[in-house]
Amino acid sequence: MHSSFLNKALLSFPAFKQANRSTLEALASSARRMVLSPKQHLFHMGEAAEHFFWIERGGLIMYLPSYNGDEKVVQTLEGGCLVAATVMFSDNRDYPLSAQASARTVLYRLDREPLLDMARHSPAFAYTLLQIVSSHVVHAINRIDLLTITNATQRLVTYLLDLYREHGSAWITLPASHAVLARQLNMTPENLSRTLGAFRRAGLIGGRNRELVLLDVDAMCRHARLPPPGPKFASRHSVAAQDSALFRCCSLH
């Protein structure tokens, strides 16, 4: 049965560690396995949100559709992530984003009521949930701050510096493809590729594809006309953590 396997997976999340074990088992027992093909939708924005999900493997692109056909990518999720958990606590339970598989994706559909029972009967779970939702508000503010930077190069450098803080190293891994990352940073893929290429030619970064090394952080900041990071730069809290927490939404991470 998948319930024992899923129960262990859910316990990796701080909030569920505070939950009553019998209630957690009821939640895991409610799960139904699903498989999505690449580009298949899990749900669309505005649909009634009766379930949340846990991704076993594969990935989802969370995006906002627009009237002109453009898709504004808000977040990318990979195996091990929860999807739309915090939406379950809303009175107006519509999915605020659309979710599309980025590859063949295996996930589990979880029922809403056992999750609400946890909050009703476990003060520790409810308190942890409030902490997580509060952090989402902070990250949303950080995201607004980043995206209101009018200069695309500065947006990219700010994002790379946050990944530096997350990894604690000049060696970083981009959490999404160049195409998806460009949409997250409100850039065109061509502009992103050109800017990264210019950084390489200037000796500011190295590496290939999604694996990069920041060779000269101060020079990169000067190139983007940003102030260089301070002496405590590497120890500061990163807003890019966990698949870019800057773009985190609707989950219990």
mmCIF file of N, CA and C in Angstrom, residues 77-172:
data_model
loop_
_atom_site.group_PDB
_atom_site.id
_atom_site.type_symbol
_atom_site.label_atom_id
_atom_site.label_comp_id
_atom_site.label_asym_id
_atom_site.label_seq_id
_atom_site.Cartn_x
_atom_site.Cartn_y
_atom_site.Cartn_z
ATOM 1 N N LEU A 77 7.991 23.300 -9.469
ATOM 2 C CA LEU A 77 8.020 22.320 -8.383
ATOM 3 C C LEU A 77 8.529 20.996 -8.909
ATOM 4 N N GLU A 78 9.304 20.299 -8.070
ATOM 5 C CA GLU A 78 9.864 19.006 -8.462
ATOM 6 C C GLU A 78 9.469 17.946 -7.447
ATOM 7 N N GLY A 79 10.004 16.744 -7.628
ATOM 8 C CA GLY A 79 9.691 15.645 -6.737
ATOM 9 C C GLY A 79 9.941 15.987 -5.278
ATOM 10 N N GLY A 80 9.011 15.579 -4.406
ATOM 11 C CA GLY A 80 9.134 15.867 -2.985
ATOM 12 C C GLY A 80 8.366 17.088 -2.524
ATOM 13 N N CYS A 81 7.771 17.833 -3.472
ATOM 14 C CA CYS A 81 7.049 19.061 -3.126
ATOM 15 C C CYS A 81 5.561 18.799 -2.939
ATOM 16 N N LEU A 82 4.947 19.590 -2.058
ATOM 17 C CA LEU A 82 3.501 19.644 -1.930
ATOM 18 C C LEU A 82 2.959 20.730 -2.839
ATOM 19 N N VAL A 83 1.738 20.536 -3.296
ATOM 20 C CA VAL A 83 1.108 21.479 -4.220
ATOM 21 C C VAL A 83 -0.260 21.874 -3.683
ATOM 22 N N ALA A 84 -0.480 23.181 -3.529
ATOM 23 C CA ALA A 84 -1.796 23.752 -3.211
ATOM 24 C C ALA A 84 -2.308 23.380 -1.831
ATOM 25 N N ALA A 85 -1.419 23.081 -0.893
ATOM 26 C CA ALA A 85 -1.869 22.699 0.449
ATOM 27 C C ALA A 85 -2.525 23.869 1.190
ATOM 28 N N THR A 86 -1.917 25.055 1.135
ATOM 29 C CA THR A 86 -2.482 26.173 1.886
ATOM 30 C C THR A 86 -3.800 26.657 1.294
ATOM 31 N N VAL A 87 -4.045 26.363 0.019
ATOM 32 C CA VAL A 87 -5.319 26.746 -0.600
ATOM 33 C C VAL A 87 -6.481 26.028 0.087
ATOM 34 N N MET A 88 -6.225 24.869 0.664
ATOM 35 C CA MET A 88 -7.281 24.091 1.311
ATOM 36 C C MET A 88 -7.914 24.831 2.482
ATOM 37 N N PHE A 89 -7.231 25.829 3.021
ATOM 38 C CA PHE A 89 -7.746 26.556 4.181
ATOM 39 C C PHE A 89 -8.513 27.816 3.782
ATOM 40 N N SER A 90 -8.641 28.065 2.512
ATOM 41 C CA SER A 90 -9.331 29.264 2.040
ATOM 42 C C SER A 90 -10.828 29.022 1.925
ATOM 43 N N ASP A 91 -11.633 30.034 2.265
ATOM 44 C CA ASP A 91 -13.081 29.929 2.089
ATOM 45 C C ASP A 91 -13.440 29.893 0.608
ATOM 46 N N ASN A 92 -12.720 30.697 -0.175
ATOM 47 C CA ASN A 92 -12.920 30.688 -1.624
ATOM 48 C C ASN A 92 -11.909 29.729 -2.230
ATOM 49 N N ARG A 93 -12.262 28.448 -2.313
ATOM 50 C CA ARG A 93 -11.293 27.416 -2.668
ATOM 51 C C ARG A 93 -11.210 27.224 -4.170
ATOM 52 N N ASP A 94 -10.630 28.210 -4.836
ATOM 53 C CA ASP A 94 -10.292 28.077 -6.250
ATOM 54 C C ASP A 94 -8.778 28.056 -6.373
ATOM 55 N N TYR A 95 -8.266 27.245 -7.280
ATOM 56 C CA TYR A 95 -6.816 27.228 -7.486
ATOM 57 C C TYR A 95 -6.373 28.597 -8.028
ATOM 58 N N PRO A 96 -5.400 29.246 -7.379
ATOM 59 C CA PRO A 96 -5.000 30.591 -7.803
ATOM 60 C C PRO A 96 -4.060 30.589 -9.005
ATOM 61 N N LEU A 97 -3.532 29.403 -9.375
ATOM 62 C CA LEU A 97 -2.616 29.264 -10.498
ATOM 63 C C LEU A 97 -3.001 28.035 -11.308
ATOM 64 N N SER A 98 -2.487 27.947 -12.508
ATOM 65 C CA SER A 98 -2.592 26.719 -13.293
ATOM 66 C C SER A 98 -1.332 25.892 -13.080
ATOM 67 N N ALA A 99 -1.481 24.559 -13.129
ATOM 68 C CA ALA A 99 -0.356 23.647 -12.910
ATOM 69 C C ALA A 99 -0.240 22.701 -14.092
ATOM 70 N N GLN A 100 0.938 22.708 -14.725
ATOM 71 C CA GLN A 100 1.184 21.900 -15.917
ATOM 72 C C GLN A 100 2.436 21.058 -15.710
ATOM 73 N N ALA A 101 2.375 19.789 -16.101
ATOM 74 C CA ALA A 101 3.529 18.901 -15.941
ATOM 75 C C ALA A 101 4.661 19.323 -16.872
ATOM 76 N N SER A 102 5.860 19.410 -16.326
ATOM 77 C CA SER A 102 7.035 19.743 -17.136
ATOM 78 C C SER A 102 7.682 18.493 -17.715
ATOM 79 N N ALA A 103 7.300 17.333 -17.201
ATOM 80 C CA ALA A 103 7.809 16.035 -17.666
ATOM 81 C C ALA A 103 6.791 14.994 -17.210
ATOM 82 N N ARG A 104 7.056 13.726 -17.504
ATOM 83 C CA ARG A 104 6.180 12.697 -16.957
ATOM 84 C C ARG A 104 6.239 12.796 -15.433
ATOM 85 N N THR A 105 5.076 12.941 -14.816
ATOM 86 C CA THR A 105 5.029 13.265 -13.394
ATOM 87 C C THR A 105 4.115 12.302 -12.645
ATOM 88 N N VAL A 106 4.646 11.746 -11.566
ATOM 89 C CA VAL A 106 3.870 10.870 -10.695
ATOM 90 C C VAL A 106 3.584 11.635 -9.407
ATOM 91 N N LEU A 107 2.312 11.704 -9.038
ATOM 92 C CA LEU A 107 1.953 12.434 -7.827
ATOM 93 C C LEU A 107 0.764 11.763 -7.156
ATOM 94 N N TYR A 108 0.439 12.264 -5.957
ATOM 95 C CA TYR A 108 -0.676 11.716 -5.176
ATOM 96 C C TYR A 108 -1.659 12.823 -4.850
ATOM 97 N N ARG A 109 -2.933 12.544 -5.084
ATOM 98 C CA ARG A 109 -4.010 13.484 -4.759
ATOM 99 C C ARG A 109 -4.478 13.220 -3.327
ATOM 100 N N LEU A 110 -4.506 14.277 -2.517
ATOM 101 C CA LEU A 110 -4.839 14.154 -1.103
ATOM 102 C C LEU A 110 -6.108 14.926 -0.778
ATOM 103 N N ASP A 111 -6.925 14.376 0.116
ATOM 104 C CA ASP A 111 -8.194 14.999 0.462
ATOM 105 C C ASP A 111 -8.026 16.178 1.417
ATOM 106 N N ARG A 112 -8.954 17.100 1.342
ATOM 107 C CA ARG A 112 -8.906 18.325 2.137
ATOM 108 C C ARG A 112 -9.264 18.092 3.607
ATOM 109 N N GLU A 113 -10.303 17.324 3.884
ATOM 110 C CA GLU A 113 -10.840 17.244 5.239
ATOM 111 C C GLU A 113 -9.835 16.725 6.270
ATOM 112 N N PRO A 114 -9.050 15.668 5.988
ATOM 113 C CA PRO A 114 -8.054 15.244 6.985
ATOM 114 C C PRO A 114 -7.046 16.340 7.310
ATOM 115 N N LEU A 115 -6.720 17.174 6.316
ATOM 116 C CA LEU A 115 -5.793 18.280 6.563
ATOM 117 C C LEU A 115 -6.421 19.302 7.507
ATOM 118 N N LEU A 116 -7.690 19.615 7.288
ATOM 119 C CA LEU A 116 -8.375 20.553 8.179
ATOM 120 C C LEU A 116 -8.508 19.982 9.585
ATOM 121 N N ASP A 117 -8.724 18.674 9.693
ATOM 122 C CA ASP A 117 -8.803 18.036 11.009
ATOM 123 C C ASP A 117 -7.504 18.210 11.793
ATOM 124 N N MET A 118 -6.380 18.155 11.086
ATOM 125 C CA MET A 118 -5.101 18.365 11.769
ATOM 126 C C MET A 118 -5.049 19.749 12.409
ATOM 127 N N ALA A 119 -5.480 20.757 11.659
ATOM 128 C CA ALA A 119 -5.447 22.128 12.177
ATOM 129 C C ALA A 119 -6.430 22.310 13.321
ATOM 130 N N ARG A 120 -7.568 21.614 13.263
ATOM 131 C CA ARG A 120 -8.587 21.747 14.311
ATOM 132 C C ARG A 120 -8.142 21.106 15.622
ATOM 133 N N HIS A 121 -7.400 19.994 15.540
ATOM 134 C CA HIS A 121 -7.110 19.202 16.727
ATOM 135 C C HIS A 121 -5.657 19.239 17.181
ATOM 136 N N SER A 122 -4.796 19.933 16.427
ATOM 137 C CA SER A 122 -3.385 19.994 16.809
ATOM 138 C C SER A 122 -2.924 21.450 16.822
ATOM 139 N N PRO A 123 -2.880 22.075 18.006
ATOM 140 C CA PRO A 123 -2.389 23.459 18.077
ATOM 141 C C PRO A 123 -0.967 23.605 17.535
ATOM 142 N N ALA A 124 -0.115 22.599 17.752
ATOM 143 C CA ALA A 124 1.267 22.682 17.267
ATOM 144 C C ALA A 124 1.291 22.709 15.743
ATOM 145 N N PHE A 125 0.452 21.889 15.108
ATOM 146 C CA PHE A 125 0.369 21.892 13.645
ATOM 147 C C PHE A 125 -0.135 23.236 13.147
ATOM 148 N N ALA A 126 -1.195 23.766 13.788
ATOM 149 C CA ALA A 126 -1.764 25.043 13.374
ATOM 150 C C ALA A 126 -0.749 26.177 13.526
ATOM 151 N N TYR A 127 0.037 26.149 14.618
ATOM 152 C CA TYR A 127 1.038 27.196 14.844
ATOM 153 C C TYR A 127 2.135 27.136 13.779
ATOM 154 N N THR A 128 2.589 25.924 13.472
ATOM 155 C CA THR A 128 3.611 25.773 12.434
ATOM 156 C C THR A 128 3.084 26.225 11.081
ATOM 157 N N LEU A 129 1.818 25.923 10.816
ATOM 158 C CA LEU A 129 1.201 26.358 9.568
ATOM 159 C C LEU A 129 1.190 27.882 9.464
ATOM 160 N N LEU A 130 0.864 28.562 10.568
ATOM 161 C CA LEU A 130 0.872 30.028 10.564
ATOM 162 C C LEU A 130 2.271 30.576 10.296
ATOM 163 N N GLN A 131 3.290 29.928 10.862
ATOM 164 C CA GLN A 131 4.666 30.354 10.601
ATOM 165 C C GLN A 131 4.997 30.252 9.111
ATOM 166 N N ILE A 132 4.570 29.156 8.496
ATOM 167 C CA ILE A 132 4.867 28.933 7.081
ATOM 168 C C ILE A 132 4.140 29.955 6.212
ATOM 169 N N VAL A 133 2.857 30.184 6.509
ATOM 170 C CA VAL A 133 2.101 31.164 5.730
ATOM 171 C C VAL A 133 2.715 32.553 5.885
ATOM 172 N N SER A 134 3.166 32.873 7.102
ATOM 173 C CA SER A 134 3.820 34.163 7.326
ATOM 174 C C SER A 134 5.075 34.297 6.466
ATOM 175 N N SER A 135 5.863 33.217 6.370
ATOM 176 C CA SER A 135 7.072 33.277 5.540
ATOM 177 C C SER A 135 6.717 33.451 4.074
ATOM 178 N N HIS A 136 5.569 32.885 3.643
ATOM 179 C CA HIS A 136 5.144 33.063 2.255
ATOM 180 C C HIS A 136 4.856 34.531 1.962
ATOM 181 N N VAL A 137 4.281 35.228 2.941
ATOM 182 C CA VAL A 137 3.999 36.655 2.752
ATOM 183 C C VAL A 137 5.305 37.425 2.560
ATOM 184 N N VAL A 138 6.304 37.104 3.388
ATOM 185 C CA VAL A 138 7.600 37.771 3.268
ATOM 186 C C VAL A 138 8.220 37.499 1.898
ATOM 187 N N HIS A 139 8.166 36.244 1.448
ATOM 188 C CA HIS A 139 8.747 35.899 0.157
ATOM 189 C C HIS A 139 7.989 36.577 -0.986
ATOM 190 N N ALA A 140 6.658 36.730 -0.835
ATOM 191 C CA ALA A 140 5.888 37.420 -1.871
ATOM 192 C C ALA A 140 6.325 38.875 -1.984
ATOM 193 N N ILE A 141 6.586 39.508 -0.835
ATOM 194 C CA ILE A 141 7.069 40.891 -0.845
ATOM 195 C C ILE A 141 8.435 40.958 -1.521
ATOM 196 N N ASN A 142 9.308 39.999 -1.210
ATOM 197 C CA ASN A 142 10.628 39.968 -1.842
ATOM 198 C C ASN A 142 10.513 39.796 -3.359
ATOM 199 N N ARG A 143 9.560 38.986 -3.765
ATOM 200 C CA ARG A 143 9.382 38.767 -5.204
ATOM 201 C C ARG A 143 8.927 40.051 -5.888
ATOM 202 N N ILE A 144 7.985 40.761 -5.263
ATOM 203 C CA ILE A 144 7.533 42.033 -5.825
ATOM 204 C C ILE A 144 8.708 42.995 -5.942
ATOM 205 N N ASP A 145 9.545 43.021 -4.890
ATOM 206 C CA ASP A 145 10.709 43.904 -4.893
ATOM 207 C C ASP A 145 11.637 43.567 -6.055
ATOM 208 N N LEU A 146 11.861 42.264 -6.277
ATOM 209 C CA LEU A 146 12.747 41.858 -7.375
ATOM 210 C C LEU A 146 12.169 42.237 -8.729
ATOM 211 N N LEU A 147 10.886 41.925 -8.944
ATOM 212 C CA LEU A 147 10.297 42.118 -10.259
ATOM 213 C C LEU A 147 10.028 43.582 -10.587
ATOM 214 N N THR A 148 10.072 44.454 -9.574
ATOM 215 C CA THR A 148 9.912 45.881 -9.853
ATOM 216 C C THR A 148 11.241 46.534 -10.224
ATOM 217 N N ILE A 149 12.337 45.780 -10.144
ATOM 218 C CA ILE A 149 13.611 46.278 -10.683
ATOM 219 C C ILE A 149 13.474 46.330 -12.202
ATOM 220 N N THR A 150 13.578 47.513 -12.773
ATOM 221 C CA THR A 150 13.287 47.662 -14.192
ATOM 222 C C THR A 150 14.376 47.098 -15.086
ATOM 223 N N ASN A 151 15.599 47.013 -14.591
ATOM 224 C CA ASN A 151 16.718 46.543 -15.381
ATOM 225 C C ASN A 151 16.797 45.023 -15.316
ATOM 226 N N ALA A 152 16.679 44.344 -16.471
ATOM 227 C CA ALA A 152 16.653 42.884 -16.504
ATOM 228 C C ALA A 152 17.960 42.286 -15.999
ATOM 229 N N THR A 153 19.093 42.915 -16.331
ATOM 230 C CA THR A 153 20.383 42.413 -15.868
ATOM 231 C C THR A 153 20.462 42.460 -14.347
ATOM 232 N N GLN A 154 19.942 43.517 -13.738
ATOM 233 C CA GLN A 154 19.952 43.626 -12.287
ATOM 234 C C GLN A 154 19.052 42.571 -11.649
ATOM 235 N N ARG A 155 17.911 42.275 -12.296
ATOM 236 C CA ARG A 155 17.037 41.217 -11.770
ATOM 237 C C ARG A 155 17.768 39.881 -11.776
ATOM 238 N N LEU A 156 18.485 39.604 -12.861
ATOM 239 C CA LEU A 156 19.207 38.336 -12.966
ATOM 240 C C LEU A 156 20.324 38.263 -11.931
ATOM 241 N N VAL A 157 21.102 39.313 -11.785
ATOM 242 C CA VAL A 157 22.202 39.299 -10.826
ATOM 243 C C VAL A 157 21.660 39.146 -9.403
ATOM 244 N N THR A 158 20.594 39.850 -9.073
ATOM 245 C CA THR A 158 19.989 39.716 -7.744
ATOM 246 C C THR A 158 19.559 38.278 -7.492
ATOM 247 N N TYR A 159 18.998 37.639 -8.510
ATOM 248 C CA TYR A 159 18.576 36.249 -8.376
ATOM 249 C C TYR A 159 19.776 35.315 -8.192
ATOM 250 N N LEU A 160 20.841 35.525 -8.960
ATOM 251 C CA LEU A 160 22.037 34.695 -8.823
ATOM 252 C C LEU A 160 22.672 34.851 -7.435
ATOM 253 N N LEU A 161 22.643 36.068 -6.906
ATOM 254 C CA LEU A 161 23.187 36.285 -5.557
ATOM 255 C C LEU A 161 22.370 35.551 -4.510
ATOM 256 N N ASP A 162 21.058 35.479 -4.704
ATOM 257 C CA ASP A 162 20.229 34.732 -3.763
ATOM 258 C C ASP A 162 20.516 33.235 -3.830
ATOM 259 N N LEU A 163 20.774 32.731 -5.034
ATOM 260 C CA LEU A 163 21.166 31.329 -5.156
ATOM 261 C C LEU A 163 22.512 31.078 -4.484
ATOM 262 N N TYR A 164 23.414 32.051 -4.584
ATOM 263 C CA TYR A 164 24.713 31.968 -3.894
ATOM 264 C C TYR A 164 24.470 31.799 -2.392
ATOM 265 N N ARG A 165 23.589 32.617 -1.828
ATOM 266 C CA ARG A 165 23.300 32.516 -0.387
ATOM 267 C C ARG A 165 22.700 31.160 -0.037
ATOM 268 N N GLU A 166 21.792 30.687 -0.901
ATOM 269 C CA GLU A 166 21.141 29.400 -0.646
ATOM 270 C C GLU A 166 22.154 28.265 -0.613
ATOM 271 N N HIS A 167 23.040 28.230 -1.612
ATOM 272 C CA HIS A 167 24.003 27.138 -1.713
ATOM 273 C C HIS A 167 25.167 27.292 -0.745
ATOM 274 N N GLY A 168 25.405 28.519 -0.287
ATOM 275 C CA GLY A 168 26.566 28.758 0.571
ATOM 276 C C GLY A 168 27.870 28.563 -0.169
ATOM 277 N N SER A 169 27.807 28.718 -1.480
ATOM 278 C CA SER A 169 28.974 28.462 -2.324
ATOM 279 C C SER A 169 28.819 29.221 -3.629
ATOM 280 N N ALA A 170 29.952 29.500 -4.266
ATOM 281 C CA ALA A 170 29.902 30.134 -5.587
ATOM 282 C C ALA A 170 29.397 29.165 -6.653
ATOM 283 N N TRP A 171 29.420 27.862 -6.355
ATOM 284 C CA TRP A 171 28.864 26.864 -7.271
ATOM 285 C C TRP A 171 27.360 26.781 -7.036
ATOM 286 N N ILE A 172 26.565 27.055 -8.052
ATOM 287 C CA ILE A 172 25.107 27.092 -7.902
ATOM 288 C C ILE A 172 24.451 26.249 -8.996
#
